[in-house]
CSV table of C-alpha atoms in Angstrom, one decimal:
chain,number,residue,atom,x,y,z
B,1,ILE,CA,0.0,0.0,0.0
B,2,VAL,CA,1.4,3.4,-0.9
B,3,GLN,CA,0.6,6.7,0.5
B,4,MET,CA,0.4,8.8,-2.6
B,5,CYS,CA,0.4,8.0,-6.3
B,6,TRP,CA,0.4,10.1,-9.4
B,7,SER,CA,-0.8,9.5,-13.0
B,8,ARG,CA,2.0,8.7,-15.5
B,9,PHE,CA,2.6,6.7,-18.6
B,10,THR,CA,5.3,4.1,-18.5
B,11,LEU,CA,6.7,1.6,-21.0
B,12,PHE,CA,7.5,-1.8,-19.6
B,13,TRP,CA,10.8,-3.4,-19.9
B,14,LEU,CA,10.5,-7.1,-21.0
B,15,PRO,CA,13.4,-9.1,-19.5
B,16,LEU,CA,11.9,-12.6,-19.3
B,17,GLY,CA,9.6,-14.7,-21.5
B,18,ARG,CA,7.4,-13.8,-24.4
B,19,ILE,CA,4.0,-12.2,-24.2
B,20,PRO,CA,1.5,-14.5,-25.9
B,21,SER,CA,0.5,-13.1,-29.3
B,22,PHE,CA,-3.2,-13.6,-28.6
B,23,LEU,CA,-3.1,-11.1,-25.7
B,24,ARG,CA,-4.5,-8.0,-27.5
B,25,GLY,CA,-6.5,-5.6,-25.5
B,26,SER,CA,-6.5,-3.9,-22.1
B,27,LEU,CA,-6.5,-5.1,-18.6
B,28,LEU,CA,-8.3,-2.6,-16.4
B,29,ARG,CA,-7.8,-2.6,-12.6
B,30,LEU,CA,-9.4,-0.6,-9.8
B,31,GLY,CA,-8.2,0.0,-6.3
B,32,PRO,CA,-7.2,2.7,-3.7
B,33,GLY,CA,-4.4,5.0,-4.7
B,34,LEU,CA,-4.4,7.8,-2.1
B,35,PHE,CA,-4.4,7.1,1.7
B,36,GLU,CA,-4.0,10.6,3.1
B,37,VAL,CA,-5.1,14.1,2.2
B,38,GLY,CA,-3.1,17.0,3.7
B,39,SER,CA,-2.5,15.9,7.3
B,40,GLU,CA,-5.6,13.7,7.4
B,41,PRO,CA,-5.1,9.9,6.9
B,42,PHE,CA,-7.7,7.4,5.6
B,43,LEU,CA,-8.0,4.6,8.1
B,44,HIS,CA,-9.4,1.6,6.3
B,45,LEU,CA,-8.3,-0.4,3.3
B,46,PHE,CA,-11.6,0.5,1.6
B,47,ASP,CA,-11.2,4.2,2.1
B,48,GLY,CA,-8.3,5.1,-0.2
B,49,GLN,CA,-9.3,7.3,-3.2
B,50,ALA,CA,-10.0,5.4,-6.4
B,51,MET,CA,-7.2,4.9,-9.0
B,52,ILE,CA,-7.7,3.1,-12.3
B,53,HIS,CA,-4.9,1.2,-14.0
B,54,LYS,CA,-4.6,0.0,-17.6
B,55,PHE,CA,-2.2,-2.5,-19.0
B,56,ASP,CA,-2.3,-2.5,-22.9
B,57,PHE,CA,-1.2,-5.6,-24.7
B,58,ASN,CA,-0.2,-5.2,-28.3
B,59,ASN,CA,2.3,-7.2,-30.5
B,60,GLY,CA,4.1,-8.7,-27.6
B,61,GLN,CA,4.5,-5.4,-25.8
B,62,VAL,CA,2.9,-4.1,-22.7
B,63,THR,CA,2.3,-0.4,-21.7
B,64,TYR,CA,0.9,1.0,-18.5
B,65,LEU,CA,-1.2,4.0,-17.6
B,66,ARG,CA,-2.9,5.0,-14.4
B,67,LYS,CA,-5.0,7.9,-13.2
B,68,PHE,CA,-7.1,8.9,-10.3
B,69,VAL,CA,-10.8,8.7,-10.8
B,70,LYS,CA,-12.0,12.2,-10.4
B,71,THR,CA,-15.0,11.6,-8.2
B,72,ASP,CA,-16.6,14.3,-6.1
B,73,ALA,CA,-14.9,12.7,-3.0
B,74,TYR,CA,-11.5,13.0,-4.7
B,75,VAL,CA,-11.9,16.5,-6.3
B,76,ARG,CA,-13.3,18.0,-3.1
B,77,ALA,CA,-10.6,16.4,-1.0
B,78,MET,CA,-7.9,17.9,-3.3
B,79,VAL,CA,-9.4,21.3,-3.2
B,80,GLU,CA,-9.9,21.5,0.5
B,81,LYS,CA,-6.9,19.3,1.4
B,82,ARG,CA,-8.8,17.2,3.9
B,83,VAL,CA,-11.2,14.3,4.0
B,84,VAL,CA,-14.6,15.9,2.9
B,85,ILE,CA,-16.9,12.9,2.5
B,86,THR,CA,-17.1,10.1,5.0
B,87,GLU,CA,-15.7,6.8,3.7
B,88,PHE,CA,-16.1,3.2,4.8
B,89,GLY,CA,-14.0,3.6,7.9
B,90,THR,CA,-13.0,7.3,8.0
B,91,ILE,CA,-15.2,10.1,9.3
B,92,ALA,CA,-15.3,13.4,7.5
B,93,TYR,CA,-15.5,16.2,10.1
B,94,PRO,CA,-16.7,19.8,9.4
B,95,ASP,CA,-14.2,22.3,8.1
B,96,PRO,CA,-12.2,23.5,11.1
B,97,CYS,CA,-12.0,26.9,9.5
B,98,LYS,CA,-15.7,27.5,9.8
B,99,ASN,CA,-17.1,29.1,12.9
B,100,ILE,CA,-18.7,27.1,15.6
B,101,PHE,CA,-22.3,27.6,14.4
B,102,SER,CA,-21.5,26.5,10.8
B,103,ARG,CA,-19.7,23.4,12.1
B,104,PHE,CA,-22.7,22.6,14.4
B,105,PHE,CA,-25.4,22.9,11.7
B,106,SER,CA,-23.3,20.9,9.1
B,107,TYR,CA,-24.0,17.8,11.2
B,108,PHE,CA,-27.7,18.1,10.3
B,109,LYS,CA,-27.3,18.1,6.5
B,110,GLY,CA,-28.1,14.4,6.3
B,111,VAL,CA,-26.0,11.5,5.0
B,112,GLU,CA,-23.7,12.3,2.1
B,113,ILE,CA,-22.9,9.0,0.4
B,114,THR,CA,-19.4,8.6,-1.0
B,115,ASP,CA,-18.9,8.1,-4.8
B,116,ASN,CA,-15.4,6.8,-4.3
B,117,CYS,CA,-15.5,4.0,-6.9
B,118,LEU,CA,-12.4,2.0,-6.0
B,119,VAL,CA,-13.7,-1.6,-6.2
B,120,ASN,CA,-14.3,-2.7,-9.8
B,121,VAL,CA,-14.8,-1.6,-13.4
B,122,TYR,CA,-17.2,-3.3,-15.9
B,123,PRO,CA,-19.0,-2.6,-19.2
B,124,ILE,CA,-22.6,-1.5,-19.7
B,125,GLY,CA,-23.2,-1.6,-23.4
B,126,GLU,CA,-20.3,0.1,-25.0
B,127,ASP,CA,-19.4,2.2,-22.0
B,128,PHE,CA,-17.3,1.4,-18.9
B,129,TYR,CA,-18.0,2.3,-15.3
B,130,ALA,CA,-15.9,2.4,-12.2
B,131,VAL,CA,-18.0,1.3,-9.2
B,132,THR,CA,-18.2,0.7,-5.5
B,133,GLU,CA,-21.0,-0.6,-3.3
B,134,THR,CA,-23.1,2.6,-3.1
B,135,ASN,CA,-25.6,4.0,-5.6
B,136,TYR,CA,-23.0,5.9,-7.5
B,137,MET,CA,-20.9,4.8,-10.5
B,138,THR,CA,-18.5,6.8,-12.6
B,139,LYS,CA,-18.2,6.5,-16.4
B,140,VAL,CA,-14.6,6.5,-17.6
B,141,ASN,CA,-12.9,6.7,-21.0
B,142,VAL,CA,-10.9,3.4,-21.2
B,143,ASP,CA,-8.5,4.8,-23.8
B,144,THR,CA,-7.4,7.8,-21.8
B,145,LEU,CA,-8.7,6.9,-18.3
B,146,GLU,CA,-10.3,10.3,-18.1
B,147,THR,CA,-13.3,10.6,-15.8
B,148,LEU,CA,-16.4,11.4,-17.9
B,149,LYS,CA,-19.5,11.7,-15.6
B,150,LYS,CA,-21.0,10.6,-12.3
B,151,VAL,CA,-24.2,8.4,-12.5
B,152,ASP,CA,-26.7,7.9,-9.7
B,153,MET,CA,-28.5,4.6,-10.0
B,154,CYS,CA,-31.3,6.0,-7.9
B,155,ASP,CA,-32.3,8.0,-11.0
B,156,TYR,CA,-33.2,4.8,-12.8
B,157,VAL,CA,-34.2,2.2,-10.1
B,158,ASN,CA,-35.5,2.2,-6.5
B,159,ILE,CA,-32.3,1.2,-4.7
B,160,ASN,CA,-30.0,2.4,-1.9
B,161,GLY,CA,-27.0,0.8,-3.5
B,162,VAL,CA,-25.8,-2.1,-5.6
B,163,THR,CA,-22.8,-4.4,-5.4
B,164,ALA,CA,-19.6,-3.9,-7.4
B,165,HIS,CA,-19.7,-7.6,-8.5
B,166,PRO,CA,-22.2,-7.9,-11.3
B,167,HIS,CA,-22.8,-10.9,-13.6
B,168,ILE,CA,-22.6,-10.2,-17.4
B,169,GLU,CA,-24.2,-12.6,-19.9
B,170,PRO,CA,-22.7,-13.2,-23.4
B,171,ASP,CA,-25.2,-10.8,-25.0
B,172,GLY,CA,-24.1,-8.0,-22.6
B,173,THR,CA,-27.0,-8.2,-20.1
B,174,VAL,CA,-25.8,-7.1,-16.7
B,175,TYR,CA,-27.4,-8.5,-13.5
B,176,ASN,CA,-26.6,-7.0,-10.1
B,177,ILE,CA,-28.1,-7.2,-6.6
B,178,GLY,CA,-29.1,-4.1,-4.6
B,179,ASN,CA,-31.3,-3.1,-1.7
B,180,CYS,CA,-34.0,-0.6,-0.9
B,181,MET,CA,-36.3,0.2,2.0
B,182,GLY,CA,-39.2,-2.2,2.2
B,183,LYS,CA,-42.3,-2.3,4.3
B,184,GLY,CA,-42.1,-1.3,7.9
B,185,ALA,CA,-38.6,0.2,7.5
B,186,SER,CA,-37.2,-3.2,6.6
B,187,LEU,CA,-34.5,-3.8,4.0
B,188,ALA,CA,-35.6,-5.4,0.7
B,189,TYR,CA,-33.3,-7.0,-1.8
B,190,ASN,CA,-33.5,-6.2,-5.5
B,191,ILE,CA,-32.2,-7.9,-8.6
B,192,VAL,CA,-31.3,-5.2,-11.1
B,193,ARG,CA,-31.2,-6.1,-14.8
B,194,ILE,CA,-29.6,-3.8,-17.3
B,195,PRO,CA,-30.5,-5.0,-20.8
B,196,PRO,CA,-27.9,-5.0,-23.6
B,197,THR,CA,-27.7,-2.0,-25.9
B,198,GLN,CA,-26.6,-4.3,-28.7
B,199,LYS,CA,-26.8,-8.1,-29.2
B,200,GLY,CA,-23.7,-9.7,-29.2
B,201,ARG,CA,-18.7,-10.9,-11.3
B,202,ARG,CA,-19.9,-11.3,-7.7
B,203,LEU,CA,-21.5,-10.9,-4.4
B,204,PHE,CA,-24.3,-13.2,-5.5
B,205,GLY,CA,-24.5,-16.3,-7.7
B,206,MET,CA,-26.2,-17.0,-11.0
B,207,THR,CA,-26.9,-20.3,-12.6
B,208,GLU,CA,-28.6,-20.7,-16.0
B,209,ASN,CA,-32.1,-20.3,-14.5
B,210,HIS,CA,-31.6,-19.0,-10.9
B,211,PHE,CA,-30.1,-16.3,-8.8
B,212,VAL,CA,-28.5,-17.3,-5.4
B,213,PHE,CA,-28.1,-14.7,-2.7
B,214,VAL,CA,-26.4,-15.5,0.7
B,215,GLU,CA,-27.6,-13.4,3.7
B,216,THR,CA,-24.9,-13.5,6.3
B,217,PRO,CA,-25.4,-12.5,10.0
B,218,VAL,CA,-23.8,-9.0,9.3
B,219,LYS,CA,-26.4,-6.3,8.9
B,220,ILE,CA,-26.7,-2.5,8.7
B,221,ASN,CA,-28.3,-0.8,11.7
B,222,LEU,CA,-30.6,1.6,9.9
B,223,LEU,CA,-31.1,3.8,12.9
B,224,LYS,CA,-27.4,4.4,13.2
B,225,PHE,CA,-27.0,4.9,9.5
B,226,LEU,CA,-29.9,7.4,9.2
B,227,GLY,CA,-29.8,9.0,12.6
B,228,ALA,CA,-26.5,8.9,14.4
B,229,TRP,CA,-24.6,9.8,11.3
B,230,SER,CA,-26.1,13.2,10.8
B,231,VAL,CA,-26.1,14.1,14.5
B,232,ARG,CA,-22.7,13.1,15.8
B,233,GLY,CA,-20.7,11.8,12.8
B,234,THR,CA,-20.0,8.2,12.2
B,235,ASN,CA,-18.7,6.0,9.4
B,236,TYR,CA,-20.0,2.9,7.5
B,237,MET,CA,-18.1,0.5,9.8
B,238,ASP,CA,-19.9,1.9,12.8
B,239,CYS,CA,-23.3,1.0,11.3
B,240,PHE,CA,-22.6,-2.8,10.9
B,241,GLU,CA,-23.7,-5.3,13.5
B,242,SER,CA,-23.5,-9.1,13.6
B,243,ASP,CA,-26.1,-11.4,15.1
B,244,GLU,CA,-24.5,-14.6,16.3
B,245,GLU,CA,-27.8,-16.5,16.5
B,246,LYS,CA,-29.1,-15.4,13.1
B,247,GLY,CA,-27.1,-17.9,11.2
B,248,THR,CA,-26.8,-17.6,7.4
B,249,TRP,CA,-29.7,-17.8,5.0
B,250,LEU,CA,-29.5,-18.7,1.3
B,251,HIS,CA,-32.1,-17.4,-1.0
B,252,LEU,CA,-33.2,-18.6,-4.5
B,253,ALA,CA,-35.0,-16.7,-7.2
B,254,LYS,CA,-35.9,-17.5,-10.8
B,255,LYS,CA,-34.5,-15.5,-13.6
B,256,ASP,CA,-37.4,-16.0,-16.0
B,257,PRO,CA,-39.9,-15.2,-14.9
B,258,GLY,CA,-38.3,-13.1,-12.2
B,259,GLU,CA,-39.8,-14.4,-8.9
B,260,TYR,CA,-38.6,-15.4,-5.4
B,261,ILE,CA,-38.6,-19.1,-4.5
B,262,ASP,CA,-40.1,-19.4,-1.0
B,263,LEU,CA,-37.8,-22.1,0.4
B,264,LYS,CA,-36.0,-21.5,3.6
B,265,PHE,CA,-32.3,-22.6,3.4
B,266,ARG,CA,-30.2,-22.0,6.5
B,267,THR,CA,-26.7,-22.9,7.6
B,268,SER,CA,-24.3,-21.8,10.3
B,269,SER,CA,-22.9,-18.3,10.6
B,270,MET,CA,-20.2,-17.2,8.1
B,271,GLY,CA,-18.7,-14.2,6.5
B,272,LEU,CA,-18.6,-13.8,2.7
B,273,PHE,CA,-16.8,-11.7,0.3
B,274,HIS,CA,-17.1,-13.6,-3.0
B,275,HIS,CA,-19.0,-16.4,-4.7
B,276,ILE,CA,-16.9,-18.7,-7.0
B,277,ASN,CA,-19.6,-20.3,-9.1
B,278,CYS,CA,-23.1,-21.7,-9.0
B,279,TYR,CA,-24.7,-24.3,-11.3
B,280,GLU,CA,-27.7,-26.6,-11.6
B,281,ASP,CA,-27.4,-30.4,-11.6
B,282,GLN,CA,-30.2,-33.1,-11.5
B,283,GLY,CA,-32.6,-30.9,-9.5
B,284,PHE,CA,-30.0,-29.2,-7.3
B,285,VAL,CA,-28.3,-25.9,-7.2
B,286,VAL,CA,-24.6,-26.2,-6.3
B,287,VAL,CA,-23.1,-23.1,-4.7
B,288,ASP,CA,-19.3,-22.7,-4.2
B,289,LEU,CA,-18.2,-19.9,-1.9
B,290,CYS,CA,-15.2,-18.3,-0.3
B,291,ALA,CA,-16.4,-18.4,3.3
B,292,TRP,CA,-15.1,-17.1,6.6
B,293,LYS,CA,-16.1,-19.1,9.7
B,294,GLY,CA,-18.3,-17.6,12.3
B,295,TYR,CA,-20.4,-14.4,12.6
B,296,GLU,CA,-17.7,-11.7,13.1
B,297,PHE,CA,-17.3,-9.0,10.5
B,298,VAL,CA,-14.1,-9.7,8.6
B,299,TYR,CA,-13.7,-6.1,7.6
B,300,ASN,CA,-12.8,-5.4,11.2
B,301,TYR,CA,-9.3,-6.8,10.4
B,302,LEU,CA,-8.7,-4.6,7.4
B,303,TRP,CA,-7.9,-1.4,9.2
B,304,LEU,CA,-4.7,0.1,7.7
B,305,ALA,CA,-3.1,0.2,11.2
B,306,ASN,CA,-3.4,-3.6,11.4
B,307,LEU,CA,-2.1,-4.2,7.8
B,308,ARG,CA,0.8,-1.9,8.3
B,309,ALA,CA,2.0,-3.4,11.5
B,310,ASP,CA,5.1,-5.6,11.7
B,311,TRP,CA,4.7,-9.2,10.5
B,312,GLU,CA,4.4,-10.7,14.0
B,313,GLU,CA,1.6,-8.2,14.9
B,314,VAL,CA,-0.1,-9.0,11.6
B,315,LYS,CA,0.0,-12.7,12.4
B,316,LYS,CA,-1.2,-12.1,16.0
B,317,ASN,CA,-4.3,-10.2,14.7
B,318,ALA,CA,-5.0,-13.0,12.2
B,319,LEU,CA,-5.0,-15.6,15.0
B,320,ILE,CA,-8.2,-14.2,16.4
B,321,ALA,CA,-9.9,-13.5,13.1
B,322,PRO,CA,-12.5,-15.7,11.4
B,323,GLN,CA,-10.9,-18.6,9.6
B,324,PRO,CA,-11.3,-18.9,5.8
B,325,GLU,CA,-12.3,-22.0,3.7
B,326,VAL,CA,-13.8,-22.8,0.4
B,327,ARG,CA,-17.3,-24.4,0.8
B,328,ARG,CA,-19.8,-26.1,-1.4
B,329,TYR,CA,-23.5,-26.0,-0.5
B,330,VAL,CA,-26.1,-27.9,-2.4
B,331,LEU,CA,-29.7,-26.6,-2.5
B,332,PRO,CA,-32.5,-29.0,-3.5
B,333,LEU,CA,-35.1,-27.5,-5.8
B,334,ASP,CA,-37.7,-30.1,-4.7
B,335,PRO,CA,-37.1,-30.6,-1.0
B,336,TYR,CA,-40.4,-32.3,-0.3
B,337,LYS,CA,-39.7,-35.5,-2.2
B,338,GLU,CA,-38.0,-37.0,0.9
B,339,GLU,CA,-39.1,-37.3,4.5
B,340,GLN,CA,-38.1,-34.9,7.2
B,341,GLY,CA,-34.8,-35.6,8.8
B,342,LYS,CA,-33.3,-37.3,5.8
B,343,ASN,CA,-30.5,-36.0,3.6
B,344,LEU,CA,-32.0,-34.6,0.5
B,345,VAL,CA,-28.8,-34.4,-1.6
B,346,SER,CA,-28.4,-37.3,-3.9
B,347,LEU,CA,-25.5,-36.0,-6.1
B,348,PRO,CA,-22.8,-38.7,-6.0
B,349,TYR,CA,-19.8,-36.4,-6.1
B,350,THR,CA,-20.3,-34.3,-2.9
B,351,THR,CA,-20.6,-34.8,0.8
B,352,ALA,CA,-22.7,-31.6,1.3
B,353,THR,CA,-26.1,-32.3,2.9
B,354,ALA,CA,-29.5,-30.7,3.1
B,355,VAL,CA,-32.0,-31.8,5.8
B,356,MET,CA,-35.6,-30.6,6.1
B,357,GLY,CA,-36.7,-29.7,9.7
B,358,ALA,CA,-40.1,-29.7,11.3
B,359,ASP,CA,-40.5,-26.0,10.6
B,360,ASP,CA,-39.8,-26.5,6.9
B,361,THR,CA,-36.3,-24.9,7.3
B,362,ILE,CA,-33.7,-26.8,5.2
B,363,TRP,CA,-30.5,-27.0,7.1
B,364,LEU,CA,-27.4,-27.1,5.0
B,365,GLU,CA,-24.0,-28.5,5.8
B,366,PRO,CA,-21.2,-27.8,3.3
B,367,GLU,CA,-18.5,-29.8,1.8
B,368,VAL,CA,-15.1,-28.1,2.4
B,369,LEU,CA,-13.2,-27.9,-0.8
B,370,PHE,CA,-10.1,-26.1,0.6
B,371,SER,CA,-9.0,-25.2,4.1
B,372,GLY,CA,-5.7,-24.1,5.6
B,373,PRO,CA,-4.9,-22.3,8.8
B,374,ARG,CA,-5.2,-18.6,8.1
B,375,GLN,CA,-4.8,-19.3,4.4
B,376,ALA,CA,-7.6,-17.8,2.4
B,377,PHE,CA,-8.5,-18.6,-1.2
B,378,GLU,CA,-10.0,-15.3,-2.2
B,379,PHE,CA,-10.8,-13.0,-5.1
B,380,PRO,CA,-11.8,-16.1,-7.1
B,381,GLN,CA,-11.9,-16.4,-10.8
B,382,ILE,CA,-13.0,-19.1,-13.3
B,383,ASN,CA,-13.2,-19.6,-17.0
B,384,TYR,CA,-16.2,-17.2,-16.9
B,385,LYS,CA,-17.1,-17.2,-20.6
B,386,LYS,CA,-17.2,-21.0,-20.8
B,387,ASN,CA,-18.3,-22.1,-17.3
B,388,ASN,CA,-20.2,-19.3,-15.5
B,389,GLY,CA,-23.4,-20.9,-14.2
B,390,LYS,CA,-22.3,-24.3,-15.4
B,391,ASN,CA,-20.6,-27.4,-13.9
B,392,TYR,CA,-16.9,-26.7,-13.8
B,393,THR,CA,-13.6,-28.0,-12.6
B,394,TYR,CA,-11.1,-25.2,-11.9
B,395,ALA,CA,-11.0,-22.0,-9.8
B,396,TYR,CA,-8.2,-19.6,-9.5
B,397,ALA,CA,-7.6,-17.1,-6.7
B,398,LEU,CA,-5.4,-14.8,-4.8
B,399,GLY,CA,-3.9,-16.5,-1.8
B,400,LEU,CA,-4.1,-14.6,1.5
B,401,ASN,CA,-1.6,-15.5,4.2
B,402,ASN,CA,-2.8,-13.9,7.4
B,403,PHE,CA,-4.7,-11.4,5.2
B,404,ILE,CA,-1.5,-10.6,3.2
B,405,PRO,CA,-1.7,-11.5,-0.5
B,406,ASP,CA,1.4,-13.5,-1.2
B,407,ARG,CA,0.5,-16.2,-3.8
B,408,ILE,CA,-1.7,-17.3,-6.7
B,409,CYS,CA,-3.7,-20.5,-6.3
B,410,LYS,CA,-5.5,-22.9,-8.5
B,411,LEU,CA,-8.1,-25.4,-7.2
B,412,ASN,CA,-9.6,-28.4,-8.8
B,413,VAL,CA,-13.1,-28.4,-7.1
B,414,LYS,CA,-13.7,-32.0,-8.0
B,415,THR,CA,-10.5,-33.6,-6.7
B,416,LYS,CA,-9.4,-30.8,-4.3
B,417,GLU,CA,-5.9,-30.8,-5.9
B,418,THR,CA,-4.1,-27.4,-5.6
B,419,TRP,CA,-1.3,-25.6,-7.4
B,420,VAL,CA,0.5,-22.5,-6.1
B,421,TRP,CA,2.7,-19.7,-7.6
B,422,GLN,CA,4.8,-17.9,-5.0
B,423,GLU,CA,8.0,-15.8,-4.8
B,424,PRO,CA,9.5,-14.3,-1.7
B,425,GLU,CA,8.5,-10.7,-0.8
B,426,SER,CA,6.1,-10.6,-3.8
B,427,TYR,CA,2.5,-9.6,-3.5
B,428,PRO,CA,0.2,-10.4,-6.5
B,429,SER,CA,-3.3,-9.2,-7.3
B,430,GLU,CA,-6.5,-11.0,-8.2
B,431,PRO,CA,-5.7,-13.3,-11.2
B,432,ILE,CA,-7.6,-12.8,-14.4
B,433,PHE,CA,-8.2,-15.9,-16.6
B,434,VAL,CA,-7.9,-15.5,-20.4
B,435,GLN,CA,-8.6,-18.5,-22.6
B,436,THR,CA,-6.4,-19.5,-25.4
B,437,PRO,CA,-8.3,-18.8,-28.7
B,438,ASP,CA,-8.1,-22.4,-29.9
B,439,GLY,CA,-8.2,-23.8,-26.4
B,440,VAL,CA,-10.4,-26.9,-25.8
B,441,ASP,CA,-9.8,-27.7,-22.1
B,442,GLU,CA,-11.4,-25.6,-19.4
B,443,ASP,CA,-7.9,-24.5,-18.2
B,444,ASP,CA,-6.4,-23.8,-21.7
B,445,GLY,CA,-5.3,-20.3,-21.1
B,446,VAL,CA,-3.2,-17.8,-19.0
B,447,LEU,CA,-3.6,-15.9,-15.8
B,448,LEU,CA,-2.8,-12.2,-15.6
B,449,THR,CA,-1.8,-10.8,-12.2
B,450,VAL,CA,-0.1,-7.5,-11.1
B,451,VAL,CA,2.8,-8.3,-8.7
B,452,VAL,CA,4.4,-5.8,-6.3
B,453,ALA,CA,7.9,-6.6,-5.1
B,454,PRO,CA,8.9,-3.6,-3.0
B,455,SER,CA,12.6,-4.6,-2.6
B,456,ALA,CA,13.2,-5.2,-6.3
B,457,VAL,CA,14.9,-2.7,-8.6
B,458,ARG,CA,11.8,-2.6,-10.7
B,459,PRO,CA,9.2,-3.2,-8.0
B,460,THR,CA,6.0,-3.9,-10.1
B,461,TYR,CA,5.5,-6.4,-12.9
B,462,MET,CA,2.7,-7.9,-14.9
B,463,LEU,CA,3.0,-11.6,-14.5
B,464,ILE,CA,1.6,-14.1,-17.0
B,465,LEU,CA,1.2,-17.7,-15.8
B,466,ASN,CA,0.2,-20.8,-17.6
B,467,ALA,CA,-3.3,-21.7,-16.2
B,468,LYS,CA,-2.6,-25.4,-16.5
B,469,ASP,CA,0.2,-25.5,-13.9
B,470,LEU,CA,0.9,-21.9,-12.8
B,471,SER,CA,4.3,-22.0,-14.5
B,472,GLU,CA,5.6,-18.6,-15.5
B,473,ILE,CA,5.3,-17.6,-19.2
B,474,ALA,CA,6.5,-14.0,-19.1
B,475,ARG,CA,6.7,-10.9,-16.9
B,476,ALA,CA,6.8,-7.3,-17.8
B,477,GLU,CA,8.5,-5.0,-15.3
B,478,VAL,CA,8.1,-1.3,-14.5
B,479,ASP,CA,10.2,0.9,-12.3
B,480,ILE,CA,7.4,2.2,-10.0
B,481,ILE,CA,5.3,0.7,-7.2
B,482,THR,CA,1.7,0.3,-7.9
B,483,PRO,CA,-0.8,0.4,-5.1
B,484,VAL,CA,-3.1,-2.5,-4.2
B,485,THR,CA,-6.0,-3.2,-6.7
B,486,PHE,CA,-9.2,-5.2,-6.0
B,487,HIS,CA,-10.9,-6.1,-9.2
B,488,GLY,CA,-10.8,-5.6,-12.9
B,489,ILE,CA,-11.4,-7.0,-16.4
B,490,LEU,CA,-9.7,-7.7,-19.7
B,491,TYR,CA,-11.5,-6.3,-22.7
B,492,PHE,CA,-10.6,-6.6,-26.3
B,493,LYS,CA,-11.1,-3.7,-28.7
B,494,SER,CA,-13.6,-4.4,-31.5
B,495,ASN,CA,-11.1,-3.0,-34.1
C-alpha cells in the first residue's frame, strides 16, 4: 500500500519470456491510490481514493497507464486538502476553519454518500464504469482513463446501493443485486437487470435459470445509519452489526420469470466476500463460496493500522480473526420428495447435505473444498465465458496469508488438488483468466496478475502464468510501485 500515487505513462521493460500473441486488449484494474489528504489519513483499506490502472497488450509489448478517478470525493478532498466525504472507515469532520455555528449545523445536513468508486470496473453496453457498493458509479474513458461523468443509479431504479460484483451474460445483459427500504422500515433485496444495448462478477451467484443470494449475520443498523450519522458523525463501519444467533440464509430466485422461490435454506454463521460459481445439476443448485467461519465481520481486520503493523503483529491479529475456507453448498429445488430428517442431496460427487426440519427450514452442511490455517482462497476467478453458471472443474484465486496476498492459487473443485505460484516478498493481485483462442480444455489459457515486489529494482510487474500448472510464461517489469488493486477485467477492442 502506498501513501500517494500520481498518474503517468510508463513503458514496460521485458526481460523474461514472451508475451502470448493472442493477448491483444487492455487489462483494467481498480483500487485505492491515495491514503492521506493533507495531514488527514484514511483509516481503512476500503477508504483510499480510487485509482484506475490500464495495461495494454499489443504485438508482444505491454504499456501501462494510471490515473485517479476524479470523483466528487477526490476532487473536493484535493481542493480542501482534507477528508470531505465520510468513507467506509474514515469520518469526515466539518471544516475546522468554519465558525462554531457553521460546524454545528453541518451535522444536520443528512447522509452524504461517497462516490469513491475504488472496487471494480465493468462494461454496460459500449461504456465502462468504475464502481463501488453505493448507488454511484463513474463513467470512464478506457482509452485515456479520463473521468467522464457521475451516474446515480437511484435515478433509474429504486435502490439504496448495488454491489460492485455484477454478472454479465454473453449478450451484454448485466445483472446485479441491490437493496432498498421495504415495508415497515425493513430492508428489501432487488435484482437489477440492465438490458444490452446491442446483441452480441460477484456478491451473489447466478446459474442458467436461478439467482443465489447469501444473507450473512452481518447487517446494517438503519437507525445508526440514518440518525446517528447526521447528529454526531460516524462511518459505515460503525453501522454494521452481527447477530450470532441469526445464522446464514441462502435465497433462491428464478431468472425468467423473475420471482422469489419461497424455500428456507439455512446454515451456520459465516462471513462472505465472494462467490466462486453456481450451477444446476439433477434438480439441485450447487453453490461454491469463499467463506469465513463464524459471525464476526471480517472487515474489522482490514484497518490500515493492522495491515501496516510488523509481521508478528499481523499474524497475532489474524490468529483471532475468522478462519477462511472454500465451501460447497447444495440446495434441493424439490425438498419435499423425501421425509423430514433425511439427507435430500443425492449428487454422488459431494458430501454436502440438506435436511428438512419440522418447521420446513432446510439445514445445509457444506463440503469443504479447501482449508488451511489462516490461508484464504479469495478474489476467485473461473473460465467465466465458458463455465459461469455451469458445472466446472477449476477455480483460480489470490492466496491470502494472514490477510496478506502472497500467492496465486489454482483449485480443482472435483479432486481438491491445488497448485501455487509464489515468490519471496512478492504480492500479487486477483488473477484474471484469459482463454487461449483455440483452447479446448477448461484451463487452456493464461492468468494475468499484477505483482508488487517492493525490494526489487523494478518493483512492479505484470505476470503471465500458464493456467494449467501456474508456471511462468512471461513478466513485464516497470520501475514504479503500484498500489493494491481489488478487481478488474480484460477487454478486447472491436477493431
